[in-house]
mmCIF file of C-alpha atoms in Angstrom:
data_model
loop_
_atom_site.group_PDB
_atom_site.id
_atom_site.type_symbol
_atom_site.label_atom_id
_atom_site.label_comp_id
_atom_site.label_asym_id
_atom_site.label_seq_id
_atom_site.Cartn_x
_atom_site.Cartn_y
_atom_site.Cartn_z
ATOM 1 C CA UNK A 1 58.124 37.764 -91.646
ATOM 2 C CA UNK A 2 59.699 41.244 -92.115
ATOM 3 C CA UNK A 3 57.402 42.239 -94.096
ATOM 4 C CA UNK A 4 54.462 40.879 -92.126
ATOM 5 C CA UNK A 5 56.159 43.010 -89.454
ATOM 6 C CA UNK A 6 55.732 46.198 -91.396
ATOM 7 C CA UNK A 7 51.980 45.321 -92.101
ATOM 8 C CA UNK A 8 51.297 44.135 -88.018
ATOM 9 C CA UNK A 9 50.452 41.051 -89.242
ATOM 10 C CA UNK A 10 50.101 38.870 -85.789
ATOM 11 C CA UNK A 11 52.458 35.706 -87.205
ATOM 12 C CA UNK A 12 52.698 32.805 -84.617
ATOM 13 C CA UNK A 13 55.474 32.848 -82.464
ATOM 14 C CA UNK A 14 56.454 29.687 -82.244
ATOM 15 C CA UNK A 15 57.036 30.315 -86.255
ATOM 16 C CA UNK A 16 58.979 33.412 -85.523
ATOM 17 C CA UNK A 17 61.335 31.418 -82.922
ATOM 18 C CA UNK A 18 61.977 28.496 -85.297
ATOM 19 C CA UNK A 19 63.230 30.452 -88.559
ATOM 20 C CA UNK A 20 64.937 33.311 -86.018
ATOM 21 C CA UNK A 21 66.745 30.067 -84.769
ATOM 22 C CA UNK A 22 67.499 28.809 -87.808
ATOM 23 C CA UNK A 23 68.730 32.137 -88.807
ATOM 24 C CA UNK A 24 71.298 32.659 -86.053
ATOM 25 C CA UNK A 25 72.778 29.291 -86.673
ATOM 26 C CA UNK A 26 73.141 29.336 -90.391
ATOM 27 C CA UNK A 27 74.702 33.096 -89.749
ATOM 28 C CA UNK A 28 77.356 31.656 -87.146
ATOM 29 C CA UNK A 29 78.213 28.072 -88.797
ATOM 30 C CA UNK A 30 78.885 29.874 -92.328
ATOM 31 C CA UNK A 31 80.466 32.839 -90.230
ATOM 32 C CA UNK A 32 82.587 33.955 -93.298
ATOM 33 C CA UNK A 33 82.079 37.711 -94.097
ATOM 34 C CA UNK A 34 80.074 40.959 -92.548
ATOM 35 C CA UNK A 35 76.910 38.944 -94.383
ATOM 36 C CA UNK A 36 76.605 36.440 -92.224
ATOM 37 C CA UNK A 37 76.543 38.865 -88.961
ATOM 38 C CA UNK A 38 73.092 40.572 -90.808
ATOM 39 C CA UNK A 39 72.224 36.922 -90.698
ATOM 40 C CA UNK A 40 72.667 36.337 -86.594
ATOM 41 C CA UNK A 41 71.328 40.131 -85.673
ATOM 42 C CA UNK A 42 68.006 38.977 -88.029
ATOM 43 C CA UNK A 43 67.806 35.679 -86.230
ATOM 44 C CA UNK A 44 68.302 37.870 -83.137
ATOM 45 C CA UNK A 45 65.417 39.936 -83.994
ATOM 46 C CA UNK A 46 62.843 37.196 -84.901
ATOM 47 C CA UNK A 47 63.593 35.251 -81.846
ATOM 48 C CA UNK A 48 63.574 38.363 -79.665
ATOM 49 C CA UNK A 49 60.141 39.106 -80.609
ATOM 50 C CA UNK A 50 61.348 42.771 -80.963
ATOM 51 C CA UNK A 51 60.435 42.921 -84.618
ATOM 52 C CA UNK A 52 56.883 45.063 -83.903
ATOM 53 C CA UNK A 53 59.258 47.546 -81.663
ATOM 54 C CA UNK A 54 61.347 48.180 -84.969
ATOM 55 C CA UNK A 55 60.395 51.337 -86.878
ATOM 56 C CA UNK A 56 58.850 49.752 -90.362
ATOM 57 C CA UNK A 57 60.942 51.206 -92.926
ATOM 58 C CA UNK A 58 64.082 49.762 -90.662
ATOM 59 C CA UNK A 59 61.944 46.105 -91.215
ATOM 60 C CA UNK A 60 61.426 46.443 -94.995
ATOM 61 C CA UNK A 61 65.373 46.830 -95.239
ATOM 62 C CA UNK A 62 66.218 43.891 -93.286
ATOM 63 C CA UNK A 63 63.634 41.853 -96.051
ATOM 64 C CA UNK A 64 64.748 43.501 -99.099
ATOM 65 C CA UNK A 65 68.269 42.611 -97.819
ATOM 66 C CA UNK A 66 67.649 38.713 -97.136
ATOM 67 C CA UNK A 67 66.049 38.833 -100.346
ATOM 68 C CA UNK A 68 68.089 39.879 -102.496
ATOM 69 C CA UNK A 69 71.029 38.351 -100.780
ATOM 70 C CA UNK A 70 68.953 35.027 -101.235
ATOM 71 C CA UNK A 71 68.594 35.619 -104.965
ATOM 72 C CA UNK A 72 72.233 36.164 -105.061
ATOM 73 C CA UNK A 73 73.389 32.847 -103.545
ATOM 74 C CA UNK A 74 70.412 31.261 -106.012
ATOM 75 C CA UNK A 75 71.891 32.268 -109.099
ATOM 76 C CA UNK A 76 75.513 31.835 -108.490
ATOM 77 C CA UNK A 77 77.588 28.920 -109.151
#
């Protein structure tokens, strides 16, 4: 959605609230480490709709981030 952000790709919103939602929780039930803050201000972002307001290269972080921490909690054991 990030990166869908970057392109101004209109995504629906109700789409954008859910997994924002979903992203806040899953940052403050496995609050453990700085990570899981990224997680929450993410969330925060999605649900706030401020995502187009965000300067694009700032949005591409934020993806290449949750990717690569994603592939990093994939492929551990």
């Amino acid at each position: 959605m990030f990166v869908a952000g970057f392109y101004h790709v209109d995504l629906p919103r109700g789409m954008m609230i859910a997994f924002g939602i979903y992203l806040a929780l899953k940052g403050v039930v496995f609050f453990m480490n700085f990570f899981s803050l990224i997680d929450v201000a993410a969330g925060a972002l999605l649900v706030s709709g401020w995502i187009f307001a965000i300067h694009p290269f700032f949005l591409i972080g934020i993806a290449a981030f949750l990717a690569i921490k994603g592939l990093a909690s994939l492929f551990t054991f």
